[in-house]
């Protein structure tokens, strides 16, 4: 152990090595505690040592040492993932990228920004908006999440209703470091990038990313309250289809979920017993959108002008995507969640919801976001379920799958159990850039090849 510590100190200096038990414990975890199943599986997993390089050259030296000594390496961004993506299953080194956080280059004509992998999305978004650009999509953890971690473990988020998800042009290129004694760098573009999106850092080490930004829009926020979830869903679907109405967020929440959002409750944005839709749309459109909601029983309960976007005590995205689950768990730790793809058509979606209400009783509460992929509207669900045992959770998953609802299981750390993983491109990249399988070992199941073929 002392030999490893001494070697890493020689490479990155004392400030970049974390050998104390507390630091190792912190850097060996992410937000897997959202899942009671993962809490039991991952609670005792930790690295032998944590190292935080500050430059690509330092990272290359760390990789060379690890490759020469067959030491497992797990990359870590900000640790905001929910599936144990950066939890080391077999000890070794956790390599944190938090010191590799520079914005390297920006092209104001094309909106392409080149950044180091540890750069926080909030830093990128603020930098970009000051220059007339913005991120195409980002998770609800945008203020703290690292761009490398988002690409390596995420899917989509705020902005996905407008620009799609990570596979839909988020990146122009990535520079990756191979996990070998040579530690060569490779710049990848086009389809080659797909081997690294949502790959849990198993296929290579991203050190720099060129991110495609979008022209900035002045966004304002609004909450619309509806008498029930059906009315909220029907209105939201029509808004999602309305290409003439620029929007960055359409997030639906069945009662009692809105009651969990304490800052929004305190602001008067939540009414007892009513469903809510949280919205971000172009400046000046609040009156028109609120009028469109009237036939569905919609009522405007909260607004925030574009002038305070991302500047107030909270923004509506703080209650969306998987932050919804966090607020529910704060209110009652008995809640956990699933990730499902519902039929986007309201009649079909409501039939699915009704069947699941019958199955779960009062142990389910629905939360959806509308997104766009390939020009098609999709309905992504992070439905809350009030279960804590593995049998209950997997009975809920089995029910959905029997109904034809695709589930991205958030209660396993196996990458290939998620239907959104890259499949063959990830395995091909892993074979090329990590031939000894030292990167994040254990995150691909024995059935990974078969699942890639089936996908």
CSV table of C-alpha atoms in Angstrom, one decimal:
chain,number,residue,atom,x,y,z
A,1,UNK,CA,0.0,0.0,0.0
A,2,UNK,CA,2.8,2.4,0.9
A,3,UNK,CA,4.5,1.7,-2.4
A,4,UNK,CA,1.3,2.7,-4.3
A,5,UNK,CA,0.9,5.8,-2.2
A,6,UNK,CA,4.5,6.8,-2.8
A,7,UNK,CA,4.2,6.2,-6.5
A,8,UNK,CA,1.1,8.3,-6.8
A,9,UNK,CA,2.6,11.1,-4.7
A,10,UNK,CA,5.6,11.2,-7.0
A,11,UNK,CA,3.3,11.6,-10.0
A,12,UNK,CA,0.6,14.0,-8.8
A,13,UNK,CA,2.0,15.4,-5.6
A,14,UNK,CA,0.6,15.2,-2.1
A,15,UNK,CA,-2.5,17.4,-2.9
A,16,UNK,CA,-3.6,14.9,-5.5
A,17,UNK,CA,-3.5,11.7,-3.3
A,18,UNK,CA,-6.2,10.8,-0.8
A,19,UNK,CA,-5.1,7.9,1.4
A,20,UNK,CA,-7.1,8.5,4.6
A,21,UNK,CA,-10.1,6.3,5.3
A,22,UNK,CA,-12.7,9.2,5.2
A,23,UNK,CA,-11.6,10.4,1.8
A,24,UNK,CA,-11.4,6.9,0.4
A,25,UNK,CA,-14.9,6.3,1.6
A,26,UNK,CA,-16.3,9.5,0.1
A,27,UNK,CA,-14.6,9.1,-3.3
A,28,UNK,CA,-15.7,5.4,-3.5
A,29,UNK,CA,-19.4,6.3,-3.4
A,30,UNK,CA,-22.0,8.0,-5.6
A,31,UNK,CA,-25.8,8.5,-5.2
A,32,UNK,CA,-26.6,4.7,-5.4
A,33,UNK,CA,-28.4,5.1,-2.1
A,34,UNK,CA,-31.5,6.0,-4.1
A,35,UNK,CA,-31.8,2.2,-4.4
A,36,UNK,CA,-32.2,0.1,-1.3
A,37,UNK,CA,-30.9,-2.9,-3.4
A,38,UNK,CA,-27.7,-1.1,-4.3
A,39,UNK,CA,-27.3,0.2,-0.8
A,40,UNK,CA,-26.9,-3.4,0.4
A,41,UNK,CA,-24.7,-4.5,-2.6
A,42,UNK,CA,-22.3,-1.6,-2.7
A,43,UNK,CA,-22.1,-0.3,0.9
A,44,UNK,CA,-18.8,-2.0,1.6
A,45,UNK,CA,-17.1,-1.4,-1.7
A,46,UNK,CA,-14.2,1.0,-1.8
A,47,UNK,CA,-10.9,1.8,-3.4
A,48,UNK,CA,-7.4,1.1,-2.1
A,49,UNK,CA,-6.4,4.7,-2.9
A,50,UNK,CA,-7.8,7.8,-4.5
A,51,UNK,CA,-5.7,9.9,-6.9
A,52,UNK,CA,-6.6,13.2,-8.6
A,53,UNK,CA,-4.4,14.2,-11.5
A,54,UNK,CA,-4.3,17.8,-12.6
A,55,UNK,CA,-3.1,17.4,-16.1
A,56,UNK,CA,-3.4,14.9,-18.9
A,57,UNK,CA,0.3,14.1,-18.5
A,58,UNK,CA,-0.1,13.2,-14.9
A,59,UNK,CA,-3.1,11.0,-15.8
A,60,UNK,CA,-1.1,9.2,-18.4
A,61,UNK,CA,1.6,8.4,-15.8
A,62,UNK,CA,-1.0,7.1,-13.4
A,63,UNK,CA,-2.5,4.9,-16.1
A,64,UNK,CA,1.0,3.6,-17.1
A,65,UNK,CA,1.7,2.6,-13.5
A,66,UNK,CA,-1.7,1.0,-13.0
A,67,UNK,CA,-1.4,-0.9,-16.3
A,68,UNK,CA,2.1,-2.2,-15.5
A,69,UNK,CA,1.0,-3.4,-12.1
A,70,UNK,CA,-2.5,-4.7,-13.2
A,71,UNK,CA,-4.2,-2.3,-10.8
A,72,UNK,CA,-8.0,-1.8,-11.4
A,73,UNK,CA,-8.9,1.8,-12.2
A,74,UNK,CA,-12.3,3.4,-11.7
A,75,UNK,CA,-12.9,6.9,-13.1
A,76,UNK,CA,-15.0,9.4,-11.1
A,77,UNK,CA,-16.5,12.7,-12.0
A,78,UNK,CA,-18.5,14.4,-9.3
A,79,UNK,CA,-20.2,11.2,-8.0
A,80,UNK,CA,-23.8,12.3,-8.8
A,81,UNK,CA,-24.7,9.1,-10.7
A,82,UNK,CA,-27.3,6.8,-9.2
A,83,UNK,CA,-26.2,3.3,-10.2
A,84,UNK,CA,-22.8,2.8,-8.6
A,85,UNK,CA,-21.1,3.8,-11.9
A,86,UNK,CA,-18.0,5.0,-10.1
A,87,UNK,CA,-18.0,2.6,-7.2
A,88,UNK,CA,-15.0,0.3,-7.4
A,89,UNK,CA,-16.1,-3.3,-7.1
A,90,UNK,CA,-12.5,-4.7,-6.9
A,91,UNK,CA,-10.6,-2.0,-5.1
A,92,UNK,CA,-7.6,-0.5,-6.9
A,93,UNK,CA,-7.5,3.2,-7.8
A,94,UNK,CA,-10.3,5.6,-8.0
A,95,UNK,CA,-9.1,8.4,-10.3
A,96,UNK,CA,-11.0,11.6,-9.6
A,97,UNK,CA,-11.1,14.1,-12.4
A,98,UNK,CA,-12.2,17.0,-10.2
A,99,UNK,CA,-8.8,18.8,-10.7
A,100,UNK,CA,-9.0,18.5,-14.5
A,101,UNK,CA,-11.7,21.1,-14.8
A,102,UNK,CA,-10.6,23.7,-17.3
A,103,UNK,CA,-12.5,25.2,-20.2
A,104,UNK,CA,-9.9,25.0,-23.0
A,105,UNK,CA,-11.4,26.5,-26.1
A,106,UNK,CA,-14.6,28.0,-27.3
A,107,UNK,CA,-15.7,28.8,-30.8
A,108,UNK,CA,-18.4,31.6,-30.7
A,109,UNK,CA,-19.3,30.9,-34.4
A,110,UNK,CA,-20.1,27.2,-34.1
A,111,UNK,CA,-20.9,27.0,-30.4
A,112,UNK,CA,-18.4,24.2,-29.9
A,113,UNK,CA,-16.7,24.3,-26.5
A,114,UNK,CA,-13.6,22.1,-25.6
A,115,UNK,CA,-13.4,21.2,-21.9
A,116,UNK,CA,-11.6,18.8,-19.6
A,117,UNK,CA,-13.6,15.8,-18.4
A,118,UNK,CA,-13.9,17.1,-14.8
A,119,UNK,CA,-15.4,20.4,-15.8
A,120,UNK,CA,-18.8,20.9,-14.2
A,121,UNK,CA,-21.9,21.3,-16.3
A,122,UNK,CA,-22.9,24.3,-14.3
A,123,UNK,CA,-19.6,26.0,-15.2
A,124,UNK,CA,-20.1,25.2,-18.9
A,125,UNK,CA,-23.7,26.4,-18.9
A,126,UNK,CA,-22.9,29.7,-17.2
A,127,UNK,CA,-19.9,30.3,-19.4
A,128,UNK,CA,-21.9,29.5,-22.5
A,129,UNK,CA,-24.9,31.6,-21.7
A,130,UNK,CA,-22.7,34.7,-21.1
A,131,UNK,CA,-21.7,34.2,-24.8
A,132,UNK,CA,-25.1,33.5,-26.3
A,133,UNK,CA,-25.0,29.7,-26.1
A,134,UNK,CA,-26.3,27.0,-23.8
A,135,UNK,CA,-26.0,23.3,-23.2
A,136,UNK,CA,-28.2,21.1,-25.3
A,137,UNK,CA,-29.2,19.0,-22.4
A,138,UNK,CA,-28.1,18.4,-18.8
A,139,UNK,CA,-29.3,16.4,-15.7
A,140,UNK,CA,-31.0,17.9,-12.7
A,141,UNK,CA,-27.6,17.7,-10.9
A,142,UNK,CA,-26.2,20.2,-13.5
A,143,UNK,CA,-24.7,22.6,-10.9
A,144,UNK,CA,-22.3,19.9,-9.6
A,145,UNK,CA,-22.1,17.1,-12.2
A,146,UNK,CA,-19.0,16.7,-14.3
A,147,UNK,CA,-19.3,16.6,-18.0
A,148,UNK,CA,-17.3,13.4,-18.3
A,149,UNK,CA,-19.4,11.7,-15.7
A,150,UNK,CA,-22.6,12.9,-17.4
A,151,UNK,CA,-21.5,11.5,-20.8
A,152,UNK,CA,-20.1,8.3,-19.2
A,153,UNK,CA,-23.1,7.5,-17.0
A,154,UNK,CA,-26.0,9.7,-18.0
A,155,UNK,CA,-28.8,9.7,-20.6
A,156,UNK,CA,-30.5,13.0,-21.1
A,157,UNK,CA,-32.4,15.6,-19.0
A,158,UNK,CA,-33.4,19.2,-19.1
A,159,UNK,CA,-33.4,20.3,-22.8
A,160,UNK,CA,-34.1,16.8,-24.1
A,161,UNK,CA,-37.5,17.9,-25.2
A,162,UNK,CA,-35.7,20.3,-27.6
A,163,UNK,CA,-32.4,18.6,-28.5
A,164,UNK,CA,-32.7,14.9,-27.6
A,165,UNK,CA,-30.3,13.0,-25.4
A,166,UNK,CA,-26.6,12.3,-25.3
A,167,UNK,CA,-26.6,10.2,-28.5
A,168,UNK,CA,-28.3,13.0,-30.4
A,169,UNK,CA,-25.4,15.3,-31.2
A,170,UNK,CA,-24.3,16.4,-27.7
A,171,UNK,CA,-20.7,15.8,-28.6
A,172,UNK,CA,-18.5,16.8,-31.5
A,173,UNK,CA,-15.5,14.8,-30.4
A,174,UNK,CA,-13.8,13.2,-27.4
A,175,UNK,CA,-10.2,12.6,-26.6
A,176,UNK,CA,-9.7,9.3,-24.8
A,177,UNK,CA,-6.8,7.7,-23.1
A,178,UNK,CA,-6.2,3.9,-23.5
A,179,UNK,CA,-5.7,1.8,-20.4
A,180,UNK,CA,-2.4,0.4,-21.4
A,181,UNK,CA,1.3,0.8,-20.4
A,182,UNK,CA,1.7,3.1,-23.5
A,183,UNK,CA,-1.3,5.2,-22.4
A,184,UNK,CA,-1.8,6.6,-25.8
A,185,UNK,CA,-4.4,9.4,-26.6
A,186,UNK,CA,-7.0,9.1,-29.3
A,187,UNK,CA,-9.3,11.7,-30.7
A,188,UNK,CA,-12.7,10.2,-31.7
A,189,UNK,CA,-15.6,11.6,-33.7
A,190,UNK,CA,-18.8,10.4,-35.3
A,191,UNK,CA,-20.0,6.9,-34.5
A,192,UNK,CA,-16.8,6.1,-32.6
A,193,UNK,CA,-18.0,8.3,-29.7
A,194,UNK,CA,-20.9,5.9,-29.1
A,195,UNK,CA,-18.5,3.4,-27.4
A,196,UNK,CA,-18.1,5.9,-24.6
A,197,UNK,CA,-21.6,7.3,-24.0
A,198,UNK,CA,-23.3,5.7,-21.0
A,199,UNK,CA,-20.5,3.2,-20.8
A,200,UNK,CA,-19.7,3.7,-17.1
A,201,UNK,CA,-16.0,4.4,-18.0
A,202,UNK,CA,-15.5,0.7,-18.9
A,203,UNK,CA,-14.3,1.4,-22.5
A,204,UNK,CA,-11.6,4.0,-22.1
A,205,UNK,CA,-10.8,7.2,-20.2
A,206,UNK,CA,-12.3,10.5,-21.5
A,207,UNK,CA,-9.8,13.4,-20.9
A,208,UNK,CA,-11.2,16.1,-23.1
A,209,UNK,CA,-14.6,16.6,-24.8
A,210,UNK,CA,-15.8,18.9,-27.5
A,211,UNK,CA,-19.4,19.7,-26.7
A,212,UNK,CA,-21.9,21.0,-29.2
A,213,UNK,CA,-23.8,23.9,-27.7
A,214,UNK,CA,-27.1,25.4,-28.8
A,215,UNK,CA,-28.0,29.1,-29.3
A,216,UNK,CA,-29.2,30.4,-26.0
A,217,UNK,CA,-32.8,31.2,-25.4
A,218,UNK,CA,-34.1,33.4,-22.6
A,219,UNK,CA,-36.1,30.9,-20.6
A,220,UNK,CA,-38.8,31.7,-18.1
A,221,UNK,CA,-40.3,29.2,-15.7
A,222,UNK,CA,-43.9,28.4,-14.7
A,223,UNK,CA,-45.9,25.9,-12.7
A,224,UNK,CA,-49.3,24.9,-13.9
A,225,UNK,CA,-51.7,23.1,-11.5
A,226,UNK,CA,-54.3,20.6,-12.8
A,227,UNK,CA,-57.2,18.8,-11.1
A,228,UNK,CA,-55.7,15.4,-11.9
A,229,UNK,CA,-52.9,13.6,-13.7
A,230,UNK,CA,-55.0,12.9,-16.7
A,231,UNK,CA,-55.6,16.5,-17.5
A,232,UNK,CA,-51.9,17.3,-16.8
A,233,UNK,CA,-50.8,14.6,-19.2
A,234,UNK,CA,-53.2,15.5,-22.0
A,235,UNK,CA,-52.1,19.2,-21.9
A,236,UNK,CA,-48.4,18.3,-21.7
A,237,UNK,CA,-48.6,16.0,-24.7
A,238,UNK,CA,-50.2,18.8,-26.8
A,239,UNK,CA,-47.5,21.2,-25.6
A,240,UNK,CA,-44.8,18.6,-26.5
A,241,UNK,CA,-46.1,18.4,-30.0
A,242,UNK,CA,-46.3,22.1,-30.5
A,243,UNK,CA,-43.2,22.9,-32.4
A,244,UNK,CA,-44.1,26.6,-32.4
A,245,UNK,CA,-43.6,26.8,-28.7
A,246,UNK,CA,-39.9,26.7,-27.7
A,247,UNK,CA,-39.5,24.8,-24.5
A,248,UNK,CA,-36.6,23.3,-22.4
A,249,UNK,CA,-38.6,21.3,-19.9
A,250,UNK,CA,-42.0,19.6,-19.5
A,251,UNK,CA,-42.1,17.7,-16.2
A,252,UNK,CA,-45.3,16.1,-14.8
A,253,UNK,CA,-45.9,15.2,-11.2
A,254,UNK,CA,-48.9,13.3,-9.8
A,255,UNK,CA,-50.1,14.1,-6.3
A,256,UNK,CA,-48.7,13.7,-3.6
A,257,UNK,CA,-45.3,14.3,-5.3
A,258,UNK,CA,-45.8,18.1,-5.5
A,259,UNK,CA,-46.2,18.1,-1.7
A,260,UNK,CA,-42.5,16.9,-1.4
A,261,UNK,CA,-41.2,20.1,-3.1
A,262,UNK,CA,-40.9,22.2,0.1
A,263,UNK,CA,-39.4,25.4,-1.5
A,264,UNK,CA,-42.1,25.3,-4.2
A,265,UNK,CA,-44.8,24.6,-1.6
A,266,UNK,CA,-43.6,27.6,0.5
A,267,UNK,CA,-43.7,29.8,-2.6
A,268,UNK,CA,-47.4,29.0,-3.2
A,269,UNK,CA,-46.7,27.0,-6.3
A,270,UNK,CA,-48.4,23.8,-5.1
A,271,UNK,CA,-52.1,23.3,-4.4
A,272,UNK,CA,-53.4,20.5,-2.2
A,273,UNK,CA,-54.4,17.4,-4.1
A,274,UNK,CA,-53.6,18.7,-7.6
A,275,UNK,CA,-51.1,17.5,-10.2
A,276,UNK,CA,-48.5,19.9,-11.5
A,277,UNK,CA,-46.5,20.5,-14.7
A,278,UNK,CA,-43.2,22.3,-14.3
A,279,UNK,CA,-42.2,24.2,-17.4
A,280,UNK,CA,-39.4,26.2,-19.0
A,281,UNK,CA,-40.3,28.0,-22.2
A,282,UNK,CA,-39.3,31.1,-24.1
A,283,UNK,CA,-39.5,34.5,-22.5
A,284,UNK,CA,-42.9,36.2,-22.7
A,285,UNK,CA,-44.9,33.0,-23.4
A,286,UNK,CA,-46.3,32.4,-19.9
A,287,UNK,CA,-49.8,34.0,-20.6
A,288,UNK,CA,-50.2,32.2,-23.8
A,289,UNK,CA,-49.2,28.8,-22.4
A,290,UNK,CA,-51.4,29.3,-19.4
A,291,UNK,CA,-54.3,30.1,-21.7
A,292,UNK,CA,-53.7,26.9,-23.6
A,293,UNK,CA,-54.0,25.0,-20.3
A,294,UNK,CA,-57.4,26.4,-19.4
A,295,UNK,CA,-59.5,23.8,-21.3
A,296,UNK,CA,-57.6,21.1,-19.3
A,297,UNK,CA,-58.4,22.8,-15.9
A,298,UNK,CA,-54.9,24.2,-15.7
A,299,UNK,CA,-54.1,27.1,-13.5
A,300,UNK,CA,-50.9,29.1,-13.2
A,301,UNK,CA,-49.5,28.9,-9.7
A,302,UNK,CA,-45.9,30.0,-10.0
A,303,UNK,CA,-43.8,32.0,-12.4
A,304,UNK,CA,-40.1,33.1,-12.6
A,305,UNK,CA,-39.0,35.6,-15.2
A,306,UNK,CA,-36.1,35.0,-17.5
A,307,UNK,CA,-34.1,37.7,-15.7
A,308,UNK,CA,-33.7,35.4,-12.7
A,309,UNK,CA,-33.1,32.2,-14.6
A,310,UNK,CA,-30.5,30.1,-12.7
A,311,UNK,CA,-30.1,33.0,-10.3
A,312,UNK,CA,-32.8,32.6,-7.6
A,313,UNK,CA,-32.9,30.4,-4.5
A,314,UNK,CA,-34.1,27.5,-6.6
A,315,UNK,CA,-35.0,26.7,-10.2
A,316,UNK,CA,-37.8,24.3,-11.3
A,317,UNK,CA,-35.3,21.8,-12.6
A,318,UNK,CA,-34.3,21.2,-8.9
A,319,UNK,CA,-37.6,19.2,-8.7
A,320,UNK,CA,-37.3,17.3,-12.0
A,321,UNK,CA,-35.7,14.2,-13.4
A,322,UNK,CA,-34.1,12.3,-10.6
A,323,UNK,CA,-34.2,15.2,-8.2
A,324,UNK,CA,-37.8,14.3,-7.9
A,325,UNK,CA,-36.8,11.0,-6.3
A,326,UNK,CA,-34.5,12.9,-3.9
A,327,UNK,CA,-37.2,15.2,-2.7
A,328,UNK,CA,-39.5,12.2,-2.2
A,329,UNK,CA,-36.9,10.3,-0.1
A,330,UNK,CA,-36.3,13.4,2.0
A,331,UNK,CA,-40.1,13.5,2.7
A,332,UNK,CA,-40.3,9.7,3.4
A,333,UNK,CA,-37.3,7.3,3.0
A,334,UNK,CA,-39.7,4.5,2.0
A,335,UNK,CA,-39.8,5.8,-1.5
A,336,UNK,CA,-37.6,4.6,-4.3
A,337,UNK,CA,-38.0,4.7,-8.1
A,338,UNK,CA,-38.0,3.1,-11.5
A,339,UNK,CA,-37.0,4.3,-14.9
A,340,UNK,CA,-39.5,3.4,-17.6
A,341,UNK,CA,-40.6,4.3,-21.1
A,342,UNK,CA,-44.3,4.8,-21.4
A,343,UNK,CA,-46.4,5.2,-24.5
A,344,UNK,CA,-46.4,8.9,-25.4
A,345,UNK,CA,-50.0,8.9,-26.6
A,346,UNK,CA,-52.2,10.1,-23.7
A,347,UNK,CA,-54.9,7.4,-24.1
A,348,UNK,CA,-52.3,4.6,-24.1
A,349,UNK,CA,-50.2,6.2,-21.4
A,350,UNK,CA,-53.3,6.7,-19.1
A,351,UNK,CA,-54.3,3.0,-19.7
A,352,UNK,CA,-50.8,1.9,-18.6
A,353,UNK,CA,-51.0,4.3,-15.6
A,354,UNK,CA,-54.4,3.0,-14.6
A,355,UNK,CA,-53.3,-0.7,-14.8
A,356,UNK,CA,-50.2,0.1,-12.6
A,357,UNK,CA,-52.4,2.0,-10.1
A,358,UNK,CA,-54.5,-1.1,-9.8
A,359,UNK,CA,-51.4,-3.3,-9.4
A,360,UNK,CA,-49.6,-1.0,-6.8
A,361,UNK,CA,-52.5,0.6,-5.0
A,362,UNK,CA,-51.3,3.6,-3.1
A,363,UNK,CA,-47.6,2.5,-3.4
A,364,UNK,CA,-47.0,4.3,-6.7
A,365,UNK,CA,-46.9,8.0,-7.8
A,366,UNK,CA,-46.2,9.0,-11.3
A,367,UNK,CA,-43.6,11.4,-12.6
A,368,UNK,CA,-42.9,11.8,-16.3
A,369,UNK,CA,-40.8,14.0,-18.6
A,370,UNK,CA,-41.5,14.5,-22.3
A,371,UNK,CA,-38.4,14.2,-24.5
A,372,UNK,CA,-37.8,14.1,-28.3
A,373,UNK,CA,-35.6,11.6,-30.1
A,374,UNK,CA,-35.2,11.3,-33.8
A,375,UNK,CA,-38.1,13.7,-34.3
A,376,UNK,CA,-40.4,11.5,-32.2
A,377,UNK,CA,-41.9,12.5,-28.9
A,378,UNK,CA,-41.2,10.0,-26.0
A,379,UNK,CA,-42.5,9.8,-22.5
A,380,UNK,CA,-39.9,9.0,-19.9
A,381,UNK,CA,-41.0,7.9,-16.5
A,382,UNK,CA,-39.2,8.0,-13.2
A,383,UNK,CA,-42.2,6.7,-11.3
A,384,UNK,CA,-41.9,6.5,-7.5
A,385,UNK,CA,-42.7,3.2,-5.8
A,386,UNK,CA,-43.1,2.7,-2.1
A,387,UNK,CA,-41.0,-0.5,-1.7
A,388,UNK,CA,-37.8,-1.4,0.0
A,389,UNK,CA,-37.3,-5.1,-0.6
A,390,UNK,CA,-35.7,-6.6,-3.7
A,391,UNK,CA,-38.6,-8.9,-4.3
A,392,UNK,CA,-41.1,-6.0,-4.3
A,393,UNK,CA,-39.0,-3.9,-6.6
A,394,UNK,CA,-38.4,-6.6,-9.1
A,395,UNK,CA,-42.1,-7.6,-9.0
A,396,UNK,CA,-42.8,-4.0,-10.0
A,397,UNK,CA,-40.3,-4.2,-12.9
A,398,UNK,CA,-41.7,-7.6,-14.0
A,399,UNK,CA,-45.2,-6.1,-14.1
A,400,UNK,CA,-44.1,-3.2,-16.4
A,401,UNK,CA,-42.1,-5.5,-18.7
A,402,UNK,CA,-45.1,-7.8,-19.0
A,403,UNK,CA,-47.1,-4.7,-20.1
A,404,UNK,CA,-44.6,-3.9,-22.8
A,405,UNK,CA,-43.1,-1.0,-20.8
A,406,UNK,CA,-39.3,-0.9,-21.2
A,407,UNK,CA,-37.5,-0.5,-17.9
A,408,UNK,CA,-33.9,0.8,-17.4
A,409,UNK,CA,-33.3,-1.0,-14.1
A,410,UNK,CA,-31.8,1.5,-11.6
A,411,UNK,CA,-31.4,-1.2,-8.9
A,412,UNK,CA,-28.4,-3.0,-10.5
A,413,UNK,CA,-24.8,-1.8,-11.2
A,414,UNK,CA,-24.5,-3.9,-14.4
A,415,UNK,CA,-24.2,-1.6,-17.3
A,416,UNK,CA,-25.6,-4.1,-19.8
A,417,UNK,CA,-28.8,-4.5,-17.8
A,418,UNK,CA,-29.8,-1.0,-19.0
A,419,UNK,CA,-31.4,-1.1,-22.4
A,420,UNK,CA,-29.9,2.3,-23.1
A,421,UNK,CA,-26.3,1.1,-23.0
A,422,UNK,CA,-24.3,1.2,-26.2
A,423,UNK,CA,-23.9,-2.6,-26.7
A,424,UNK,CA,-21.6,-3.6,-29.5
A,425,UNK,CA,-19.8,-0.1,-29.8
A,426,UNK,CA,-19.0,-0.2,-26.0
A,427,UNK,CA,-17.6,-3.7,-26.2
A,428,UNK,CA,-15.6,-2.9,-29.3
A,429,UNK,CA,-14.1,0.2,-27.6
A,430,UNK,CA,-13.3,-1.8,-24.5
A,431,UNK,CA,-11.5,-4.4,-26.5
A,432,UNK,CA,-9.4,-1.8,-28.2
A,433,UNK,CA,-8.7,0.7,-25.4
A,434,UNK,CA,-8.8,-1.5,-22.3
A,435,UNK,CA,-7.5,-4.9,-23.5
A,436,UNK,CA,-6.8,-6.2,-20.0
A,437,UNK,CA,-10.2,-5.1,-18.6
A,438,UNK,CA,-8.8,-3.0,-15.9
A,439,UNK,CA,-11.3,-0.1,-16.2
A,440,UNK,CA,-14.2,-0.3,-13.7
A,441,UNK,CA,-14.1,-4.2,-13.6
A,442,UNK,CA,-17.3,-6.0,-12.7
A,443,UNK,CA,-19.8,-3.5,-14.3
A,444,UNK,CA,-20.4,-5.7,-17.3
A,445,UNK,CA,-22.2,-9.0,-16.6
A,446,UNK,CA,-21.3,-12.4,-18.1
A,447,UNK,CA,-24.2,-11.9,-20.5
A,448,UNK,CA,-22.9,-8.6,-21.9
A,449,UNK,CA,-22.0,-10.1,-25.3
A,450,UNK,CA,-25.3,-11.8,-25.7
A,451,UNK,CA,-27.2,-8.7,-24.7
A,452,UNK,CA,-25.1,-6.6,-27.2
A,453,UNK,CA,-26.1,-9.1,-30.0
A,454,UNK,CA,-29.7,-9.0,-28.9
A,455,UNK,CA,-29.7,-5.2,-28.9
